[in-house]
Amino acid sequence: MNTPHTNTGLAVEASGIVKRYGEVTALDGLDLAVPTGTVLGLLGPNGAGKTTAVSVLTTLISPDSGWARVAGLDVVAEPQRVRSLIGLSGQYAAVDEHLTATENLEMIGCLYGMTRREARKRAEDLIEQFRLTDSAHRPLKTFSGGMRRRIDLAGALLADPPVLFLDEPTTGLDPRSRGELWDAIRNRVADGTTVVLTTQYLEEADQLANEIVVIDHGRAIARGTSQELKRHVGGEHLDVHLARPEDIGRVESIVASVASGAVRIVADEALVSVPVASGVDALSSVLNDLQAANIDVVDIGLRRPTLDDVFMELTGHAAEVEGAS
């Protein structure tokens, strides 16, 4: 399981990673390559293996076979050195709610081997960077979810690691808090940090990732930039927003006649979406059929594919936005 000793210019690389739990294969020959100073987005349905991949890369668990290297170091042979060069922020804020923001960060700094003075200075700098100065001396149990996530991310950045792993960092946050964390991540990347990001939010990968790897059943089933993956789906998509959700079943049958792929239904938005090969002709045909069936629509139109469409095409279902993976 030794890593090849080559200078590749990659901050993170893995080859043939396998991890099994009894009869369950969580990772099944996963390959990854992340150039220094870029963001890799790991996408996949719940249980796809994203969090297991991060756990291997951050030395929390060992692979059964294959190899992985982070910052040029083998994660199995040199785990302590790897840990000194990475930051990890998970789905659940790894902070003590009874301590203040400053105390939490100082404690993390001491765990990294900093002196108390060094840890306090670094904590103060990060608290200012994350716009939490007014709350620095409040216990974290009084913080909002978004504020806790910012402190958790600050903790991952305390030792100024060259490689940062973010496992579902914005799950459950409101759009404003999510946007603030996105800005913080962009700032780190601009300073040269390499980021591996797992996320359930396709918009997040679209906004942040230089390259996206879609994982399903422990294997990478697609990889490329956001635009490359969207071109993989190709064509246009026809969206029908209905006035009455109870009409979804009938509309699904109507659009199926012009579909070039799977029909996607978003029930809480009364939306039926379908890829089409001939956009204008498909739109005209569906409009005629809707009128003949006396089905009212709020809006209907054509659009270019999104990462949601890519996810649906590759995994067979829409992205989920709750739970762990």
Tab-separated table of C-alpha atoms in Angstrom:
chain	number	residue	atom	x	y	z
A	1	MET	CA	0.000	0.000	0.000
A	2	ASN	CA	3.013	2.302	-0.361
A	3	THR	CA	2.621	5.550	-2.240
A	4	PRO	CA	4.713	6.076	-5.375
A	5	HIS	CA	7.342	8.723	-4.637
A	6	THR	CA	6.829	11.184	-7.442
A	7	ASN	CA	6.646	14.970	-7.580
A	8	THR	CA	3.305	15.506	-9.277
A	9	GLY	CA	2.293	19.021	-8.232
A	10	LEU	CA	-0.796	17.505	-6.626
A	11	ALA	CA	-1.836	18.433	-3.092
A	12	VAL	CA	-4.097	15.383	-2.795
A	13	GLU	CA	-3.960	12.157	-4.768
A	14	ALA	CA	-5.408	8.698	-4.344
A	15	SER	CA	-5.348	5.527	-6.397
A	16	GLY	CA	-7.520	2.443	-6.103
A	17	ILE	CA	-8.767	3.226	-2.606
A	18	VAL	CA	-10.945	0.435	-1.205
A	19	LYS	CA	-12.674	0.471	2.179
A	20	ARG	CA	-15.066	-2.216	3.355
A	21	TYR	CA	-17.223	-2.521	6.452
A	22	GLY	CA	-18.191	-6.162	6.632
A	23	GLU	CA	-20.121	-6.913	3.456
A	24	VAL	CA	-20.547	-3.221	2.625
A	25	THR	CA	-17.999	-1.686	0.246
A	26	ALA	CA	-17.894	2.027	1.068
A	27	LEU	CA	-15.076	2.822	-1.389
A	28	ASP	CA	-14.522	0.655	-4.440
A	29	GLY	CA	-11.300	1.651	-6.204
A	30	LEU	CA	-11.574	5.431	-5.865
A	31	ASP	CA	-9.031	7.589	-7.725
A	32	LEU	CA	-8.561	11.302	-7.015
A	33	ALA	CA	-6.124	14.016	-8.099
A	34	VAL	CA	-6.284	17.572	-6.734
A	35	PRO	CA	-3.793	20.164	-8.025
A	36	THR	CA	-2.330	22.510	-5.440
A	37	GLY	CA	-4.368	25.674	-4.893
A	38	THR	CA	-7.622	24.345	-6.354
A	39	VAL	CA	-10.996	23.177	-5.044
A	40	LEU	CA	-12.242	19.640	-5.664
A	41	GLY	CA	-15.958	19.095	-5.126
A	42	LEU	CA	-17.088	15.579	-4.197
A	43	LEU	CA	-20.744	15.005	-5.074
A	44	GLY	CA	-22.869	11.933	-4.631
A	45	PRO	CA	-26.050	10.553	-3.105
A	46	ASN	CA	-26.260	9.725	0.579
A	47	GLY	CA	-24.100	6.688	1.309
A	48	ALA	CA	-22.035	7.159	-1.849
A	49	GLY	CA	-18.736	7.179	0.044
A	50	LYS	CA	-17.887	10.887	0.187
A	51	THR	CA	-17.372	11.076	3.938
A	52	THR	CA	-15.478	7.767	3.933
A	53	ALA	CA	-13.139	9.208	1.298
A	54	VAL	CA	-12.480	12.265	3.463
A	55	SER	CA	-11.914	10.024	6.493
A	56	VAL	CA	-9.227	8.095	4.596
A	57	LEU	CA	-7.546	11.237	3.280
A	58	THR	CA	-7.463	12.821	6.747
A	59	THR	CA	-6.014	9.649	8.369
A	60	LEU	CA	-9.118	8.986	10.489
A	61	ILE	CA	-9.404	5.504	8.971
A	62	SER	CA	-7.029	3.363	6.918
A	63	PRO	CA	-7.932	1.990	3.488
A	64	ASP	CA	-8.049	-1.756	2.950
A	65	SER	CA	-6.115	-1.355	-0.296
A	66	GLY	CA	-4.893	1.357	-2.613
A	67	TRP	CA	-2.895	4.393	-1.570
A	68	ALA	CA	-3.406	8.074	-0.853
A	69	ARG	CA	-1.060	10.982	-0.416
A	70	VAL	CA	-1.748	14.446	1.022
A	71	ALA	CA	0.776	17.276	0.804
A	72	GLY	CA	3.231	14.733	-0.582
A	73	LEU	CA	2.900	12.378	2.393
A	74	ASP	CA	1.455	8.868	2.536
A	75	VAL	CA	-1.637	8.926	4.774
A	76	VAL	CA	-0.929	5.439	6.164
A	77	ALA	CA	2.855	5.616	6.541
A	78	GLU	CA	3.037	9.182	7.912
A	79	PRO	CA	-0.323	10.021	9.535
A	80	GLN	CA	1.077	12.401	12.164
A	81	ARG	CA	2.859	14.527	9.565
A	82	VAL	CA	-0.250	14.550	7.377
A	83	ARG	CA	-2.393	15.755	10.299
A	84	SER	CA	-0.001	18.633	10.932
A	85	LEU	CA	-0.579	19.878	7.374
A	86	ILE	CA	-4.361	19.633	7.070
A	87	GLY	CA	-7.490	21.228	8.460
A	88	LEU	CA	-10.827	19.427	8.772
A	89	SER	CA	-14.275	20.934	9.174
A	90	GLY	CA	-17.159	18.479	9.332
A	91	GLN	CA	-20.931	18.395	9.132
A	92	TYR	CA	-21.254	18.990	12.863
A	93	ALA	CA	-19.345	21.843	14.450
A	94	ALA	CA	-16.486	20.360	16.493
A	95	VAL	CA	-16.580	23.005	19.208
A	96	ASP	CA	-17.333	23.212	22.931
A	97	GLU	CA	-20.531	25.195	23.396
A	98	HIS	CA	-19.640	26.135	26.982
A	99	LEU	CA	-16.420	27.903	25.942
A	100	THR	CA	-16.246	31.267	24.218
A	101	ALA	CA	-15.214	31.623	20.593
A	102	THR	CA	-11.761	32.802	21.646
A	103	GLU	CA	-11.347	29.975	24.157
A	104	ASN	CA	-12.339	27.352	21.588
A	105	LEU	CA	-9.795	28.593	19.080
A	106	GLU	CA	-7.062	28.956	21.696
A	107	MET	CA	-7.656	25.353	22.770
A	108	ILE	CA	-7.370	24.146	19.173
A	109	GLY	CA	-4.175	26.151	18.737
A	110	CYS	CA	-2.622	24.525	21.791
A	111	LEU	CA	-3.531	21.099	20.408
A	112	TYR	CA	-1.562	22.054	17.291
A	113	GLY	CA	1.454	22.777	19.511
A	114	MET	CA	1.221	26.567	19.537
A	115	THR	CA	2.134	28.577	22.601
A	116	ARG	CA	-0.807	30.229	24.354
A	117	ARG	CA	0.315	33.612	23.060
A	118	GLU	CA	0.563	32.329	19.482
A	119	ALA	CA	-2.826	30.636	19.749
A	120	ARG	CA	-4.487	33.774	21.129
A	121	LYS	CA	-3.042	35.982	18.377
A	122	ARG	CA	-4.121	33.551	15.673
A	123	ALA	CA	-7.579	33.241	17.264
A	124	GLU	CA	-8.010	37.012	17.329
A	125	ASP	CA	-7.008	37.292	13.664
A	126	LEU	CA	-9.470	34.604	12.568
A	127	ILE	CA	-12.303	35.979	14.694
A	128	GLU	CA	-11.819	39.336	12.995
A	129	GLN	CA	-11.603	37.697	9.553
A	130	PHE	CA	-14.887	35.845	10.155
A	131	ARG	CA	-16.591	39.003	11.463
A	132	LEU	CA	-17.180	37.615	14.949
A	133	THR	CA	-15.286	40.200	17.017
A	134	ASP	CA	-18.417	41.420	18.832
A	135	SER	CA	-19.176	37.841	19.906
A	136	ALA	CA	-15.626	36.703	20.685
A	137	HIS	CA	-16.197	36.410	24.437
A	138	ARG	CA	-19.664	34.885	24.367
A	139	PRO	CA	-20.143	31.143	25.012
A	140	LEU	CA	-20.872	29.277	21.798
A	141	LYS	CA	-24.194	27.984	23.150
A	142	THR	CA	-25.514	31.505	22.444
A	143	PHE	CA	-24.354	31.421	18.794
A	144	SER	CA	-26.532	30.784	15.767
A	145	GLY	CA	-25.850	27.758	13.564
A	146	GLY	CA	-24.090	29.924	11.005
A	147	MET	CA	-21.845	31.513	13.636
A	148	ARG	CA	-20.883	28.082	14.996
A	149	ARG	CA	-19.981	26.888	11.525
A	150	ARG	CA	-17.746	29.918	11.040
A	151	ILE	CA	-15.943	29.146	14.292
A	152	ASP	CA	-15.579	25.507	13.236
A	153	LEU	CA	-14.059	26.593	9.920
A	154	ALA	CA	-11.799	29.048	11.751
A	155	GLY	CA	-10.600	26.150	13.909
A	156	ALA	CA	-9.750	24.157	10.792
A	157	LEU	CA	-7.725	27.128	9.550
A	158	LEU	CA	-5.981	27.924	12.818
A	159	ALA	CA	-2.664	26.295	11.922
A	160	ASP	CA	-2.845	27.789	8.408
A	161	PRO	CA	-2.890	24.344	6.753
A	162	PRO	CA	-1.976	24.030	3.067
A	163	VAL	CA	-4.796	21.496	2.572
A	164	LEU	CA	-8.326	21.902	3.901
A	165	PHE	CA	-11.039	19.219	3.981
A	166	LEU	CA	-14.623	20.441	4.282
A	167	ASP	CA	-17.175	17.672	4.811
A	168	GLU	CA	-20.683	19.074	4.238
A	169	PRO	CA	-19.639	22.403	5.844
A	170	THR	CA	-22.869	24.307	5.133
A	171	THR	CA	-25.522	21.616	5.648
A	172	GLY	CA	-28.537	23.147	7.386
A	173	LEU	CA	-27.394	26.762	7.077
A	174	ASP	CA	-29.600	29.542	5.758
A	175	PRO	CA	-28.601	31.065	2.381
A	176	ARG	CA	-26.951	34.121	3.964
A	177	SER	CA	-24.760	32.066	6.317
A	178	ARG	CA	-23.904	29.716	3.464
A	179	GLY	CA	-22.829	32.640	1.297
A	180	GLU	CA	-20.610	34.003	4.071
A	181	LEU	CA	-18.838	30.661	4.386
A	182	TRP	CA	-18.414	30.514	0.606
A	183	ASP	CA	-16.660	33.881	0.736
A	184	ALA	CA	-14.357	32.636	3.496
A	185	ILE	CA	-13.470	29.542	1.464
A	186	ARG	CA	-12.792	31.629	-1.663
A	187	ASN	CA	-10.451	33.847	0.347
A	188	ARG	CA	-8.461	30.839	1.530
A	189	VAL	CA	-8.150	29.445	-1.984
A	190	ALA	CA	-7.009	32.848	-3.233
A	191	ASP	CA	-4.191	32.592	-0.668
A	192	GLY	CA	-3.119	29.214	-2.089
A	193	THR	CA	-4.984	26.728	0.101
A	194	THR	CA	-6.121	23.480	-1.533
A	195	VAL	CA	-9.690	22.466	-0.643
A	196	VAL	CA	-11.504	19.137	-0.864
A	197	LEU	CA	-15.211	19.809	-0.431
A	198	THR	CA	-18.047	17.336	-0.019
A	199	THR	CA	-21.485	18.828	-0.370
A	200	GLN	CA	-25.134	18.050	-0.914
A	201	TYR	CA	-25.706	21.491	-2.433
A	202	LEU	CA	-25.035	21.382	-6.149
A	203	GLU	CA	-24.961	25.176	-6.287
A	204	GLU	CA	-22.114	25.057	-3.764
A	205	ALA	CA	-20.001	22.872	-6.036
A	206	ASP	CA	-20.970	25.037	-9.001
A	207	GLN	CA	-19.812	28.166	-7.155
A	208	LEU	CA	-16.605	26.879	-5.562
A	209	ALA	CA	-15.137	23.837	-7.302
A	210	ASN	CA	-12.513	23.906	-10.050
A	211	GLU	CA	-13.277	20.239	-10.677
A	212	ILE	CA	-16.155	18.019	-9.581
A	213	VAL	CA	-16.062	14.272	-9.012
A	214	VAL	CA	-19.410	12.488	-8.811
A	215	ILE	CA	-19.239	9.429	-6.537
A	216	ASP	CA	-21.779	6.611	-6.439
A	217	HIS	CA	-21.396	3.264	-4.656
A	218	GLY	CA	-17.823	4.159	-3.743
A	219	ARG	CA	-16.641	4.800	-7.300
A	220	ALA	CA	-16.048	7.961	-9.319
A	221	ILE	CA	-18.657	7.796	-12.090
A	222	ALA	CA	-17.903	11.196	-13.642
A	223	ARG	CA	-15.420	14.019	-13.268
A	224	GLY	CA	-14.776	17.379	-14.861
A	225	THR	CA	-15.502	21.065	-14.483
A	226	SER	CA	-19.049	22.202	-13.872
A	227	GLN	CA	-19.413	23.223	-17.517
A	228	GLU	CA	-17.957	19.944	-18.781
A	229	LEU	CA	-20.426	17.937	-16.724
A	230	LYS	CA	-23.314	20.060	-17.929
A	231	ARG	CA	-22.248	19.466	-21.527
A	232	HIS	CA	-22.323	15.744	-20.737
A	233	VAL	CA	-26.074	16.051	-20.208
A	234	GLY	CA	-26.367	18.135	-23.378
A	235	GLY	CA	-29.363	19.731	-25.058
A	236	GLU	CA	-31.981	21.800	-23.289
A	237	HIS	CA	-34.418	21.181	-20.464
A	238	LEU	CA	-38.128	21.924	-20.513
A	239	ASP	CA	-39.530	23.105	-17.170
A	240	VAL	CA	-43.260	23.163	-16.456
A	241	HIS	CA	-44.405	24.920	-13.257
A	242	LEU	CA	-47.974	23.910	-12.528
A	243	ALA	CA	-50.805	25.891	-10.987
A	244	ARG	CA	-52.146	22.740	-9.302
A	245	PRO	CA	-49.775	20.100	-7.858
A	246	GLU	CA	-52.426	17.431	-8.386
A	247	ASP	CA	-51.793	17.752	-12.148
A	248	ILE	CA	-48.198	16.471	-11.842
A	249	GLY	CA	-49.079	12.916	-12.862
A	250	ARG	CA	-50.860	13.982	-16.038
A	251	VAL	CA	-48.097	16.409	-16.987
A	252	GLU	CA	-45.466	13.734	-16.434
A	253	SER	CA	-47.209	11.613	-19.059
A	254	ILE	CA	-47.404	14.538	-21.478
A	255	VAL	CA	-43.727	15.537	-21.274
A	256	ALA	CA	-42.590	11.913	-21.483
A	257	SER	CA	-43.549	11.947	-25.163
A	258	VAL	CA	-40.859	14.563	-25.944
A	259	ALA	CA	-38.253	13.511	-23.359
A	260	SER	CA	-34.711	12.550	-24.284
A	261	GLY	CA	-33.991	11.399	-20.722
A	262	ALA	CA	-35.526	10.877	-17.292
A	263	VAL	CA	-38.360	13.112	-16.101
A	264	ARG	CA	-37.571	14.981	-12.862
A	265	ILE	CA	-40.351	15.999	-10.477
A	266	VAL	CA	-39.990	18.539	-7.670
A	267	ALA	CA	-43.283	18.043	-5.866
A	268	ASP	CA	-43.035	20.919	-3.385
A	269	GLU	CA	-42.509	23.335	-6.287
A	270	ALA	CA	-45.136	21.700	-8.543
A	271	LEU	CA	-42.360	21.415	-11.131
A	272	VAL	CA	-41.946	18.856	-13.892
A	273	SER	CA	-38.603	19.019	-15.734
A	274	VAL	CA	-37.367	16.949	-18.657
A	275	PRO	CA	-34.399	16.975	-21.073
A	276	VAL	CA	-35.399	17.471	-24.696
A	277	ALA	CA	-33.460	17.044	-27.927
A	278	SER	CA	-35.433	19.583	-29.957
A	279	GLY	CA	-36.307	22.437	-27.647
A	280	VAL	CA	-38.705	24.597	-29.659
A	281	ASP	CA	-40.575	21.644	-31.162
A	282	ALA	CA	-40.891	20.006	-27.742
A	283	LEU	CA	-42.155	23.228	-26.174
A	284	SER	CA	-44.779	23.675	-28.893
A	285	SER	CA	-45.952	20.068	-28.589
A	286	VAL	CA	-46.246	20.192	-24.801
A	287	LEU	CA	-48.103	23.518	-24.892
A	288	ASN	CA	-50.669	22.061	-27.289
A	289	ASP	CA	-51.130	18.961	-25.128
A	290	LEU	CA	-51.470	21.008	-21.933
A	291	GLN	CA	-54.102	23.203	-23.531
A	292	ALA	CA	-56.018	20.188	-24.836
A	293	ALA	CA	-55.946	18.628	-21.358
A	294	ASN	CA	-57.092	21.908	-19.751
A	295	ILE	CA	-54.057	21.990	-17.437
A	296	ASP	CA	-53.094	25.403	-16.049
A	297	VAL	CA	-49.417	26.342	-15.747
A	298	VAL	CA	-47.704	29.145	-13.861
A	299	ASP	CA	-44.695	29.119	-16.166
A	300	ILE	CA	-43.173	26.999	-18.915
A	301	GLY	CA	-39.871	27.410	-20.686
A	302	LEU	CA	-36.562	26.066	-21.945
A	303	ARG	CA	-33.201	26.371	-20.162
A	304	ARG	CA	-29.653	25.075	-20.277
A	305	PRO	CA	-28.844	22.085	-18.015
A	306	THR	CA	-27.689	22.577	-14.422
A	307	LEU	CA	-25.678	20.416	-12.041
A	308	ASP	CA	-29.001	19.143	-10.664
A	309	ASP	CA	-29.695	17.691	-14.099
A	310	VAL	CA	-26.214	16.148	-14.225
A	311	PHE	CA	-26.754	14.576	-10.815
A	312	MET	CA	-30.115	13.167	-11.895
A	313	GLU	CA	-28.686	11.791	-15.131
A	314	LEU	CA	-25.703	10.112	-13.458
A	315	THR	CA	-27.230	8.771	-10.234
A	316	GLY	CA	-30.836	8.199	-11.273
A	317	HIS	CA	-32.372	10.540	-8.708
A	318	ALA	CA	-32.375	14.150	-7.608
A	319	ALA	CA	-29.883	15.449	-5.061
A	320	GLU	CA	-30.804	15.086	-1.407
A	321	VAL	CA	-30.301	18.018	0.940
A	322	GLU	CA	-30.496	16.425	4.364
A	323	GLY	CA	-28.578	13.759	6.219
A	324	ALA	CA	-25.072	12.466	6.141
A	325	SER	CA	-23.287	10.584	3.478
